[in-house]
Each structure stands twice: as structure tokens, then as C-alpha cells.
Amino acid sequence: MEGTHVDFRREAEQVRWLAQTVAAKGWLPATSGNLSVKVSDAPLRFAITRSGADKQRLALDDVLLVGEDGRPVAETSHRPSAETVVHVRLYQSQPCGAIVHVHTMFNNLASDVFFPQGYVDLAGHELLKALGHWEEGAHIRVPIVENHHRLDDLAAAVAAQAQPAVPGVLVRNHGIYAWGEDADAALRHLEAFEFLFEYVLRRRQFP
Ligand SMILES: [Zn+2]
């Protein structure tokens, strides 16, 4: 079988590390979420968590190697995450090496509260540096897309709003896709987004 011998152990280990780190924060409730690390660009290959896996106890064979059609490259009894198609579209449209997708309380709240305006405004925060914005008066807008039921539509909507200067897209009442040049960067970006969403929402309680 073509590609059966692709060695992706290093990327699978990174996916497992990412999954355990993010799960330990409580950001992958009820087996939700999916995480991936790119293996190659041409052809596109990446390692991604299988559907339904408990990320806290992820085994290496819970991580699958998939191609640009979103299907496993090698023989496996597992199915890749249903949202693999979103990862495919992001790898094709953004210069990134890892993607994390999580459903959290604060990213869901932010996506709902700010959906009418279409984005979450983040400005005047030290942590914007973690998202690559060191300029004075940094100000970014994190786009929010509708939670399309058809995953091809969701993938197209996320890819259409994705931009290198803002490494994340919110999906209404669903979660966030965040990415980075590698697993470390994707995690750093996710942590910054989650901190900032929580801040923005809590800040609204004060005059
Ligand atoms: Zn999801």
C-alpha cells in the first residue's frame, strides 16, 4: 500500500504530547477536540488524533497518518477525527506545522457573545506578543464562523477566514481552530487565545 512505510513516529509523539498537555488543562472534554502535526507538504501528510479517543490517555496508535483526502494513508482499524477535513484545508491555506482544535467554555462563550459582529476584538494586551504581535497598540480580530453542519462547508468557512497574522478561527458555539509553525507554537497560540477570551468575557462584568 502506497505510503505504508512513512515513518511518522516523531509527529505522532508530538500529537500525543500536545493532546496530553491540552487535556490536562481540561480543554478536551468528553473526548472532543482533535490535534494534528504535519509530516510533509508534497504530498500533504499529517498525523492526527483518531475519532473518539480519550486524549488524556492517548496511545500512539490513536494517532493516524492521513493524506490530503483526509483518509488514513496506512492500514488502520481506527477512523480519523470527523473534522480532519478542516485540518486539510488549513494546512493547504496556511503556512503551519500543527493545528489544535478544542471546545472550551470560554471559547464557546466568546464565539456566541461576539457572533453578531463576526469577530472577537483583542487589543492592549501583553499576551498579544504570544500571538506574534509585538507592535505598539497591537490590535487583532479573531474571526467567528457559523457552525456549519456539513464539515466540507465548515472547512471552507474556516479556511476562508484564516489569515497568517491571526493564527486562530472561532466556530460559533463549537470551539476554536488554532495553529502554529510547530506543535510548540500551536500550543502557545491556543493558550494565549484562551487567556484572552476569558479576560474579555470576565472584563464585561466590571464598569
Ligand atoms: Zn469540534
JSON list of C-alpha atoms and ligand atoms in Angstrom, two decimals:
[
{"chain": "A", "resi": 1, "resn": "MET", "atom": "CA", "xyz": [0.00, 0.00, 0.00]},
{"chain": "A", "resi": 2, "resn": "GLU", "atom": "CA", "xyz": [1.34, 3.40, -1.01]},
{"chain": "A", "resi": 3, "resn": "GLY", "atom": "CA", "xyz": [2.76, 5.34, 1.92]},
{"chain": "A", "resi": 4, "resn": "THR", "atom": "CA", "xyz": [2.52, 2.44, 4.36]},
{"chain": "A", "resi": 5, "resn": "HIS", "atom": "CA", "xyz": [6.16, 2.87, 5.24]},
{"chain": "A", "resi": 6, "resn": "VAL", "atom": "CA", "xyz": [6.06, 6.58, 6.00]},
{"chain": "A", "resi": 7, "resn": "ASP", "atom": "CA", "xyz": [7.68, 6.96, 9.40]},
{"chain": "A", "resi": 8, "resn": "PHE", "atom": "CA", "xyz": [5.64, 9.44, 11.41]},
{"chain": "A", "resi": 9, "resn": "ARG", "atom": "CA", "xyz": [6.58, 8.33, 14.89]},
{"chain": "A", "resi": 10, "resn": "ARG", "atom": "CA", "xyz": [8.13, 11.70, 15.76]},
{"chain": "A", "resi": 11, "resn": "GLU", "atom": "CA", "xyz": [4.97, 13.58, 14.72]},
{"chain": "A", "resi": 12, "resn": "ALA", "atom": "CA", "xyz": [2.75, 11.00, 16.46]},
{"chain": "A", "resi": 13, "resn": "GLU", "atom": "CA", "xyz": [4.74, 11.57, 19.67]},
{"chain": "A", "resi": 14, "resn": "GLN", "atom": "CA", "xyz": [4.22, 15.32, 19.26]},
{"chain": "A", "resi": 15, "resn": "VAL", "atom": "CA", "xyz": [0.49, 14.85, 18.77]},
{"chain": "A", "resi": 16, "resn": "ARG", "atom": "CA", "xyz": [0.36, 12.73, 21.91]},
{"chain": "A", "resi": 17, "resn": "TRP", "atom": "CA", "xyz": [2.33, 15.33, 23.87]},
{"chain": "A", "resi": 18, "resn": "LEU", "atom": "CA", "xyz": [0.06, 18.11, 22.62]},
{"chain": "A", "resi": 19, "resn": "ALA", "atom": "CA", "xyz": [-3.08, 16.10, 23.42]},
{"chain": "A", "resi": 20, "resn": "GLN", "atom": "CA", "xyz": [-1.97, 15.26, 26.94]},
{"chain": "A", "resi": 21, "resn": "THR", "atom": "CA", "xyz": [-0.88, 18.83, 27.64]},
{"chain": "A", "resi": 22, "resn": "VAL", "atom": "CA", "xyz": [-4.14, 20.32, 26.37]},
{"chain": "A", "resi": 23, "resn": "ALA", "atom": "CA", "xyz": [-6.28, 17.62, 28.04]},
{"chain": "A", "resi": 24, "resn": "ALA", "atom": "CA", "xyz": [-4.59, 18.34, 31.38]},
{"chain": "A", "resi": 25, "resn": "LYS", "atom": "CA", "xyz": [-5.97, 21.88, 31.15]},
{"chain": "A", "resi": 26, "resn": "GLY", "atom": "CA", "xyz": [-9.49, 20.48, 30.80]},
{"chain": "A", "resi": 27, "resn": "TRP", "atom": "CA", "xyz": [-9.76, 21.74, 27.22]},
{"chain": "A", "resi": 28, "resn": "LEU", "atom": "CA", "xyz": [-10.70, 18.40, 25.61]},
{"chain": "A", "resi": 29, "resn": "PRO", "atom": "CA", "xyz": [-13.89, 17.47, 27.48]},
{"chain": "A", "resi": 30, "resn": "ALA", "atom": "CA", "xyz": [-15.84, 14.31, 26.67]},
{"chain": "A", "resi": 31, "resn": "THR", "atom": "CA", "xyz": [-13.34, 13.08, 24.01]},
{"chain": "A", "resi": 32, "resn": "SER", "atom": "CA", "xyz": [-13.96, 16.26, 21.98]},
{"chain": "A", "resi": 33, "resn": "GLY", "atom": "CA", "xyz": [-11.30, 18.09, 20.02]},
{"chain": "A", "resi": 34, "resn": "ASN", "atom": "CA", "xyz": [-8.60, 16.97, 17.63]},
{"chain": "A", "resi": 35, "resn": "LEU", "atom": "CA", "xyz": [-4.94, 17.74, 17.16]},
{"chain": "A", "resi": 36, "resn": "SER", "atom": "CA", "xyz": [-2.51, 17.28, 14.31]},
{"chain": "A", "resi": 37, "resn": "VAL", "atom": "CA", "xyz": [1.13, 17.73, 13.32]},
{"chain": "A", "resi": 38, "resn": "LYS", "atom": "CA", "xyz": [2.25, 17.96, 9.70]},
{"chain": "A", "resi": 39, "resn": "VAL", "atom": "CA", "xyz": [4.62, 15.33, 8.34]},
{"chain": "A", "resi": 40, "resn": "SER", "atom": "CA", "xyz": [5.11, 16.54, 4.76]},
{"chain": "A", "resi": 41, "resn": "ASP", "atom": "CA", "xyz": [3.83, 19.14, 2.29]},
{"chain": "A", "resi": 42, "resn": "ALA", "atom": "CA", "xyz": [4.07, 17.40, -1.05]},
{"chain": "A", "resi": 43, "resn": "PRO", "atom": "CA", "xyz": [2.21, 15.19, -0.79]},
{"chain": "A", "resi": 44, "resn": "LEU", "atom": "CA", "xyz": [0.35, 16.58, 2.22]},
{"chain": "A", "resi": 45, "resn": "ARG", "atom": "CA", "xyz": [0.61, 14.13, 5.11]},
{"chain": "A", "resi": 46, "resn": "PHE", "atom": "CA", "xyz": [-0.17, 14.78, 8.75]},
{"chain": "A", "resi": 47, "resn": "ALA", "atom": "CA", "xyz": [-0.58, 12.88, 11.99]},
{"chain": "A", "resi": 48, "resn": "ILE", "atom": "CA", "xyz": [-3.98, 13.38, 13.69]},
{"chain": "A", "resi": 49, "resn": "THR", "atom": "CA", "xyz": [-5.89, 12.00, 16.65]},
{"chain": "A", "resi": 50, "resn": "ARG", "atom": "CA", "xyz": [-8.42, 9.30, 15.85]},
{"chain": "A", "resi": 51, "resn": "SER", "atom": "CA", "xyz": [-12.13, 9.83, 16.33]},
{"chain": "A", "resi": 52, "resn": "GLY", "atom": "CA", "xyz": [-13.41, 9.42, 19.90]},
{"chain": "A", "resi": 53, "resn": "ALA", "atom": "CA", "xyz": [-10.07, 8.92, 21.63]},
{"chain": "A", "resi": 54, "resn": "ASP", "atom": "CA", "xyz": [-9.68, 9.99, 25.27]},
{"chain": "A", "resi": 55, "resn": "LYS", "atom": "CA", "xyz": [-6.84, 12.48, 24.79]},
{"chain": "A", "resi": 56, "resn": "GLN", "atom": "CA", "xyz": [-5.58, 12.17, 28.34]},
{"chain": "A", "resi": 57, "resn": "ARG", "atom": "CA", "xyz": [-4.76, 8.52, 27.76]},
{"chain": "A", "resi": 58, "resn": "LEU", "atom": "CA", "xyz": [-3.85, 8.74, 24.11]},
{"chain": "A", "resi": 59, "resn": "ALA", "atom": "CA", "xyz": [-1.80, 5.82, 22.80]},
{"chain": "A", "resi": 60, "resn": "LEU", "atom": "CA", "xyz": [0.50, 6.14, 19.81]},
{"chain": "A", "resi": 61, "resn": "ASP", "atom": "CA", "xyz": [-1.84, 4.01, 17.70]},
{"chain": "A", "resi": 62, "resn": "ASP", "atom": "CA", "xyz": [-4.61, 6.52, 18.45]},
{"chain": "A", "resi": 63, "resn": "VAL", "atom": "CA", "xyz": [-2.66, 8.83, 16.13]},
{"chain": "A", "resi": 64, "resn": "LEU", "atom": "CA", "xyz": [-3.23, 8.22, 12.41]},
{"chain": "A", "resi": 65, "resn": "LEU", "atom": "CA", "xyz": [-1.31, 9.32, 9.35]},
{"chain": "A", "resi": 66, "resn": "VAL", "atom": "CA", "xyz": [-3.68, 10.86, 6.80]},
{"chain": "A", "resi": 67, "resn": "GLY", "atom": "CA", "xyz": [-3.35, 12.37, 3.34]},
{"chain": "A", "resi": 68, "resn": "GLU", "atom": "CA", "xyz": [-4.96, 15.31, 1.57]},
{"chain": "A", "resi": 69, "resn": "ASP", "atom": "CA", "xyz": [-8.18, 13.35, 1.08]},
{"chain": "A", "resi": 70, "resn": "GLY", "atom": "CA", "xyz": [-8.42, 13.13, 4.88]},
{"chain": "A", "resi": 71, "resn": "ARG", "atom": "CA", "xyz": [-8.16, 9.34, 4.77]},
{"chain": "A", "resi": 72, "resn": "PRO", "atom": "CA", "xyz": [-5.59, 7.18, 6.55]},
{"chain": "A", "resi": 73, "resn": "VAL", "atom": "CA", "xyz": [-2.53, 6.55, 4.44]},
{"chain": "A", "resi": 74, "resn": "ALA", "atom": "CA", "xyz": [-1.68, 3.27, 6.15]},
{"chain": "A", "resi": 75, "resn": "GLU", "atom": "CA", "xyz": [-3.82, 0.32, 7.21]},
{"chain": "A", "resi": 76, "resn": "THR", "atom": "CA", "xyz": [-5.66, 1.03, 10.47]},
{"chain": "A", "resi": 77, "resn": "SER", "atom": "CA", "xyz": [-8.78, -0.14, 12.26]},
{"chain": "A", "resi": 78, "resn": "HIS", "atom": "CA", "xyz": [-9.43, 3.39, 13.53]},
{"chain": "A", "resi": 79, "resn": "ARG", "atom": "CA", "xyz": [-11.19, 6.28, 11.85]},
{"chain": "A", "resi": 80, "resn": "PRO", "atom": "CA", "xyz": [-9.55, 9.71, 11.79]},
{"chain": "A", "resi": 81, "resn": "SER", "atom": "CA", "xyz": [-11.39, 12.54, 13.51]},
{"chain": "A", "resi": 82, "resn": "ALA", "atom": "CA", "xyz": [-14.52, 13.64, 11.64]},
{"chain": "A", "resi": 83, "resn": "GLU", "atom": "CA", "xyz": [-13.10, 17.16, 11.50]},
{"chain": "A", "resi": 84, "resn": "THR", "atom": "CA", "xyz": [-9.95, 16.05, 9.66]},
{"chain": "A", "resi": 85, "resn": "VAL", "atom": "CA", "xyz": [-11.18, 17.89, 6.57]},
{"chain": "A", "resi": 86, "resn": "VAL", "atom": "CA", "xyz": [-10.81, 21.21, 8.42]},
{"chain": "A", "resi": 87, "resn": "HIS", "atom": "CA", "xyz": [-7.17, 20.38, 9.16]},
{"chain": "A", "resi": 88, "resn": "VAL", "atom": "CA", "xyz": [-6.63, 19.54, 5.47]},
{"chain": "A", "resi": 89, "resn": "ARG", "atom": "CA", "xyz": [-7.99, 22.92, 4.37]},
{"chain": "A", "resi": 90, "resn": "LEU", "atom": "CA", "xyz": [-5.94, 24.79, 6.97]},
{"chain": "A", "resi": 91, "resn": "TYR", "atom": "CA", "xyz": [-2.69, 23.04, 6.00]},
{"chain": "A", "resi": 92, "resn": "GLN", "atom": "CA", "xyz": [-3.45, 23.85, 2.36]},
{"chain": "A", "resi": 93, "resn": "SER", "atom": "CA", "xyz": [-4.17, 27.52, 3.05]},
{"chain": "A", "resi": 94, "resn": "GLN", "atom": "CA", "xyz": [-1.88, 28.49, 5.95]},
{"chain": "A", "resi": 95, "resn": "PRO", "atom": "CA", "xyz": [1.86, 28.19, 6.47]},
{"chain": "A", "resi": 96, "resn": "CYS", "atom": "CA", "xyz": [1.59, 25.99, 9.57]},
{"chain": "A", "resi": 97, "resn": "GLY", "atom": "CA", "xyz": [3.02, 22.79, 11.00]},
{"chain": "A", "resi": 98, "resn": "ALA", "atom": "CA", "xyz": [0.50, 21.94, 13.74]},
{"chain": "A", "resi": 99, "resn": "ILE", "atom": "CA", "xyz": [-3.20, 22.52, 14.44]},
{"chain": "A", "resi": 100, "resn": "VAL", "atom": "CA", "xyz": [-5.17, 22.23, 17.66]},
{"chain": "A", "resi": 101, "resn": "HIS", "atom": "CA", "xyz": [-8.95, 22.21, 17.83]},
{"chain": "A", "resi": 102, "resn": "VAL", "atom": "CA", "xyz": [-10.62, 22.43, 21.25]},
{"chain": "A", "resi": 103, "resn": "HIS", "atom": "CA", "xyz": [-14.07, 23.05, 22.68]},
{"chain": "A", "resi": 104, "resn": "THR", "atom": "CA", "xyz": [-13.78, 25.11, 25.86]},
{"chain": "A", "resi": 105, "resn": "MET", "atom": "CA", "xyz": [-16.24, 27.08, 27.98]},
{"chain": "A", "resi": 106, "resn": "PHE", "atom": "CA", "xyz": [-14.62, 30.44, 27.22]},
{"chain": "A", "resi": 107, "resn": "ASN", "atom": "CA", "xyz": [-14.07, 29.95, 23.51]},
{"chain": "A", "resi": 108, "resn": "ASN", "atom": "CA", "xyz": [-17.71, 28.83, 23.20]},
{"chain": "A", "resi": 109, "resn": "LEU", "atom": "CA", "xyz": [-18.95, 31.83, 25.18]},
{"chain": "A", "resi": 110, "resn": "ALA", "atom": "CA", "xyz": [-16.79, 34.25, 23.18]},
{"chain": "A", "resi": 111, "resn": "SER", "atom": "CA", "xyz": [-17.96, 32.76, 19.88]},
{"chain": "A", "resi": 112, "resn": "ASP", "atom": "CA", "xyz": [-21.59, 33.18, 20.94]},
{"chain": "A", "resi": 113, "resn": "VAL", "atom": "CA", "xyz": [-21.43, 36.62, 22.58]},
{"chain": "A", "resi": 114, "resn": "PHE", "atom": "CA", "xyz": [-19.47, 38.20, 19.70]},
{"chain": "A", "resi": 115, "resn": "PHE", "atom": "CA", "xyz": [-21.01, 36.28, 16.81]},
{"chain": "A", "resi": 116, "resn": "PRO", "atom": "CA", "xyz": [-23.25, 39.20, 15.74]},
{"chain": "A", "resi": 117, "resn": "GLN", "atom": "CA", "xyz": [-20.17, 41.33, 14.98]},
{"chain": "A", "resi": 118, "resn": "GLY", "atom": "CA", "xyz": [-18.30, 38.40, 13.43]},
{"chain": "A", "resi": 119, "resn": "TYR", "atom": "CA", "xyz": [-15.07, 38.59, 15.44]},
{"chain": "A", "resi": 120, "resn": "VAL", "atom": "CA", "xyz": [-13.53, 39.00, 18.89]},
{"chain": "A", "resi": 121, "resn": "ASP", "atom": "CA", "xyz": [-11.53, 42.19, 19.32]},
{"chain": "A", "resi": 122, "resn": "LEU", "atom": "CA", "xyz": [-8.25, 41.73, 21.19]},
{"chain": "A", "resi": 123, "resn": "ALA", "atom": "CA", "xyz": [-6.28, 44.88, 21.90]},
{"chain": "A", "resi": 124, "resn": "GLY", "atom": "CA", "xyz": [-3.97, 46.34, 24.51]},
{"chain": "A", "resi": 125, "resn": "HIS", "atom": "CA", "xyz": [-2.78, 43.02, 25.93]},
{"chain": "A", "resi": 126, "resn": "GLU", "atom": "CA", "xyz": [0.75, 41.94, 26.72]},
{"chain": "A", "resi": 127, "resn": "LEU", "atom": "CA", "xyz": [-0.21, 38.41, 25.68]},
{"chain": "A", "resi": 128, "resn": "LEU", "atom": "CA", "xyz": [-0.73, 39.53, 22.08]},
{"chain": "A", "resi": 129, "resn": "LYS", "atom": "CA", "xyz": [3.04, 39.10, 21.85]},
{"chain": "A", "resi": 130, "resn": "ALA", "atom": "CA", "xyz": [2.49, 35.37, 22.21]},
{"chain": "A", "resi": 131, "resn": "LEU", "atom": "CA", "xyz": [0.42, 35.60, 19.03]},
{"chain": "A", "resi": 132, "resn": "GLY", "atom": "CA", "xyz": [3.30, 37.32, 17.23]},
{"chain": "A", "resi": 133, "resn": "HIS", "atom": "CA", "xyz": [2.15, 40.91, 17.73]},
{"chain": "A", "resi": 134, "resn": "TRP", "atom": "CA", "xyz": [4.95, 42.94, 19.29]},
{"chain": "A", "resi": 135, "resn": "GLU", "atom": "CA", "xyz": [3.94, 46.26, 17.72]},
{"chain": "A", "resi": 136, "resn": "GLU", "atom": "CA", "xyz": [2.76, 49.11, 19.92]},
{"chain": "A", "resi": 137, "resn": "GLY", "atom": "CA", "xyz": [-1.03, 49.32, 20.15]},
{"chain": "A", "resi": 138, "resn": "ALA", "atom": "CA", "xyz": [-1.41, 45.80, 18.77]},
{"chain": "A", "resi": 139, "resn": "HIS", "atom": "CA", "xyz": [-4.99, 45.00, 17.82]},
{"chain": "A", "resi": 140, "resn": "ILE", "atom": "CA", "xyz": [-6.29, 41.84, 16.23]},
{"chain": "A", "resi": 141, "resn": "ARG", "atom": "CA", "xyz": [-9.70, 40.44, 15.36]},
{"chain": "A", "resi": 142, "resn": "VAL", "atom": "CA", "xyz": [-10.30, 36.73, 15.75]},
{"chain": "A", "resi": 143, "resn": "PRO", "atom": "CA", "xyz": [-12.91, 35.74, 13.15]},
{"chain": "A", "resi": 144, "resn": "ILE", "atom": "CA", "xyz": [-16.01, 33.71, 14.09]},
{"chain": "A", "resi": 145, "resn": "VAL", "atom": "CA", "xyz": [-17.70, 31.45, 11.55]},
{"chain": "A", "resi": 146, "resn": "GLU", "atom": "CA", "xyz": [-21.05, 29.70, 11.69]},
{"chain": "A", "resi": 147, "resn": "ASN", "atom": "CA", "xyz": [-21.02, 26.11, 12.92]},
{"chain": "A", "resi": 148, "resn": "HIS", "atom": "CA", "xyz": [-21.88, 24.53, 9.57]},
{"chain": "A", "resi": 149, "resn": "HIS", "atom": "CA", "xyz": [-23.29, 21.06, 9.94]},
{"chain": "A", "resi": 150, "resn": "ARG", "atom": "CA", "xyz": [-21.63, 19.81, 6.75]},
{"chain": "A", "resi": 151, "resn": "LEU", "atom": "CA", "xyz": [-17.95, 19.51, 7.55]},
{"chain": "A", "resi": 152, "resn": "ASP", "atom": "CA", "xyz": [-16.89, 20.45, 4.00]},
{"chain": "A", "resi": 153, "resn": "ASP", "atom": "CA", "xyz": [-18.76, 23.74, 4.46]},
{"chain": "A", "resi": 154, "resn": "LEU", "atom": "CA", "xyz": [-17.21, 24.23, 7.88]},
{"chain": "A", "resi": 155, "resn": "ALA", "atom": "CA", "xyz": [-13.73, 23.58, 6.47]},
{"chain": "A", "resi": 156, "resn": "ALA", "atom": "CA", "xyz": [-14.31, 26.06, 3.63]},
{"chain": "A", "resi": 157, "resn": "ALA", "atom": "CA", "xyz": [-15.60, 28.73, 6.05]},
{"chain": "A", "resi": 158, "resn": "VAL", "atom": "CA", "xyz": [-12.66, 28.31, 8.43]},
{"chain": "A", "resi": 159, "resn": "ALA", "atom": "CA", "xyz": [-10.10, 28.37, 5.60]},
{"chain": "A", "resi": 160, "resn": "ALA", "atom": "CA", "xyz": [-11.74, 31.46, 4.08]},
{"chain": "A", "resi": 161, "resn": "GLN", "atom": "CA", "xyz": [-11.34, 33.40, 7.35]},
{"chain": "A", "resi": 162, "resn": "ALA", "atom": "CA", "xyz": [-7.90, 32.09, 8.28]},
{"chain": "A", "resi": 163, "resn": "GLN", "atom": "CA", "xyz": [-5.01, 34.54, 7.98]},
{"chain": "A", "resi": 164, "resn": "PRO", "atom": "CA", "xyz": [-1.34, 34.21, 8.94]},
{"chain": "A", "resi": 165, "resn": "ALA", "atom": "CA", "xyz": [-1.43, 37.31, 11.23]},
{"chain": "A", "resi": 166, "resn": "VAL", "atom": "CA", "xyz": [-4.18, 35.81, 13.44]},
{"chain": "A", "resi": 167, "resn": "PRO", "atom": "CA", "xyz": [-3.49, 32.10, 13.98]},
{"chain": "A", "resi": 168, "resn": "GLY", "atom": "CA", "xyz": [-7.00, 31.07, 15.01]},
{"chain": "A", "resi": 169, "resn": "VAL", "atom": "CA", "xyz": [-10.63, 30.94, 13.88]},
{"chain": "A", "resi": 170, "resn": "LEU", "atom": "CA", "xyz": [-13.61, 30.51, 16.22]},
{"chain": "A", "resi": 171, "resn": "VAL", "atom": "CA", "xyz": [-16.59, 28.37, 15.29]},
{"chain": "A", "resi": 172, "resn": "ARG", "atom": "CA", "xyz": [-19.87, 29.52, 16.84]},
{"chain": "A", "resi": 173, "resn": "ASN", "atom": "CA", "xyz": [-20.84, 27.55, 19.95]},
{"chain": "A", "resi": 174, "resn": "HIS", "atom": "CA", "xyz": [-18.34, 24.89, 18.96]},
{"chain": "A", "resi": 175, "resn": "GLY", "atom": "CA", "xyz": [-14.70, 25.77, 19.57]},
{"chain": "A", "resi": 176, "resn": "ILE", "atom": "CA", "xyz": [-11.53, 27.13, 18.07]},
{"chain": "A", "resi": 177, "resn": "TYR", "atom": "CA", "xyz": [-9.01, 26.03, 15.47]},
{"chain": "A", "resi": 178, "resn": "ALA", "atom": "CA", "xyz": [-5.59, 27.42, 16.34]},
{"chain": "A", "resi": 179, "resn": "TRP", "atom": "CA", "xyz": [-2.33, 26.69, 14.57]},
{"chain": "A", "resi": 180, "resn": "GLY", "atom": "CA", "xyz": [1.37, 27.47, 14.53]},
{"chain": "A", "resi": 181, "resn": "GLU", "atom": "CA", "xyz": [4.59, 26.71, 12.72]},
{"chain": "A", "resi": 182, "resn": "ASP", "atom": "CA", "xyz": [5.10, 23.71, 15.00]},
{"chain": "A", "resi": 183, "resn": "ALA", "atom": "CA", "xyz": [3.48, 21.99, 18.00]},
{"chain": "A", "resi": 184, "resn": "ASP", "atom": "CA", "xyz": [5.02, 24.43, 20.50]},
{"chain": "A", "resi": 185, "resn": "ALA", "atom": "CA", "xyz": [3.74, 27.46, 18.58]},
{"chain": "A", "resi": 186, "resn": "ALA", "atom": "CA", "xyz": [0.25, 25.99, 18.14]},
{"chain": "A", "resi": 187, "resn": "LEU", "atom": "CA", "xyz": [0.04, 25.35, 21.91]},
{"chain": "A", "resi": 188, "resn": "ARG", "atom": "CA", "xyz": [1.35, 28.83, 22.73]},
{"chain": "A", "resi": 189, "resn": "HIS", "atom": "CA", "xyz": [-1.22, 30.42, 20.43]},
{"chain": "A", "resi": 190, "resn": "LEU", "atom": "CA", "xyz": [-4.03, 28.35, 21.92]},
{"chain": "A", "resi": 191, "resn": "GLU", "atom": "CA", "xyz": [-3.02, 29.29, 25.46]},
{"chain": "A", "resi": 192, "resn": "ALA", "atom": "CA", "xyz": [-2.92, 32.98, 24.53]},
{"chain": "A", "resi": 193, "resn": "PHE", "atom": "CA", "xyz": [-6.34, 32.83, 22.85]},
{"chain": "A", "resi": 194, "resn": "GLU", "atom": "CA", "xyz": [-7.95, 31.04, 25.78]},
{"chain": "A", "resi": 195, "resn": "PHE", "atom": "CA", "xyz": [-6.46, 33.50, 28.28]},
{"chain": "A", "resi": 196, "resn": "LEU", "atom": "CA", "xyz": [-7.63, 36.48, 26.22]},
{"chain": "A", "resi": 197, "resn": "PHE", "atom": "CA", "xyz": [-11.16, 35.14, 25.63]},
{"chain": "A", "resi": 198, "resn": "GLU", "atom": "CA", "xyz": [-11.56, 34.55, 29.35]},
{"chain": "A", "resi": 199, "resn": "TYR", "atom": "CA", "xyz": [-10.25, 38.04, 30.09]},
{"chain": "A", "resi": 200, "resn": "VAL", "atom": "CA", "xyz": [-12.53, 39.76, 27.58]},
{"chain": "A", "resi": 201, "resn": "LEU", "atom": "CA", "xyz": [-15.59, 37.96, 28.94]},
{"chain": "A", "resi": 202, "resn": "ARG", "atom": "CA", "xyz": [-14.76, 38.50, 32.61]},
{"chain": "A", "resi": 203, "resn": "ARG", "atom": "CA", "xyz": [-13.92, 42.13, 31.94]},
{"chain": "A", "resi": 204, "resn": "ARG", "atom": "CA", "xyz": [-17.51, 42.75, 30.87]},
{"chain": "A", "resi": 205, "resn": "GLN", "atom": "CA", "xyz": [-18.61, 42.22, 34.49]},
{"chain": "A", "resi": 206, "resn": "PHE", "atom": "CA", "xyz": [-16.83, 45.41, 35.56]},
{"chain": "A", "resi": 207, "resn": "PRO", "atom": "CA", "xyz": [-17.59, 49.04, 34.75]},
{"chain": "B", "resi": 1, "resn": "ZN", "atom": "ZN", "xyz": [-15.04, 20.16, 17.16]}
]
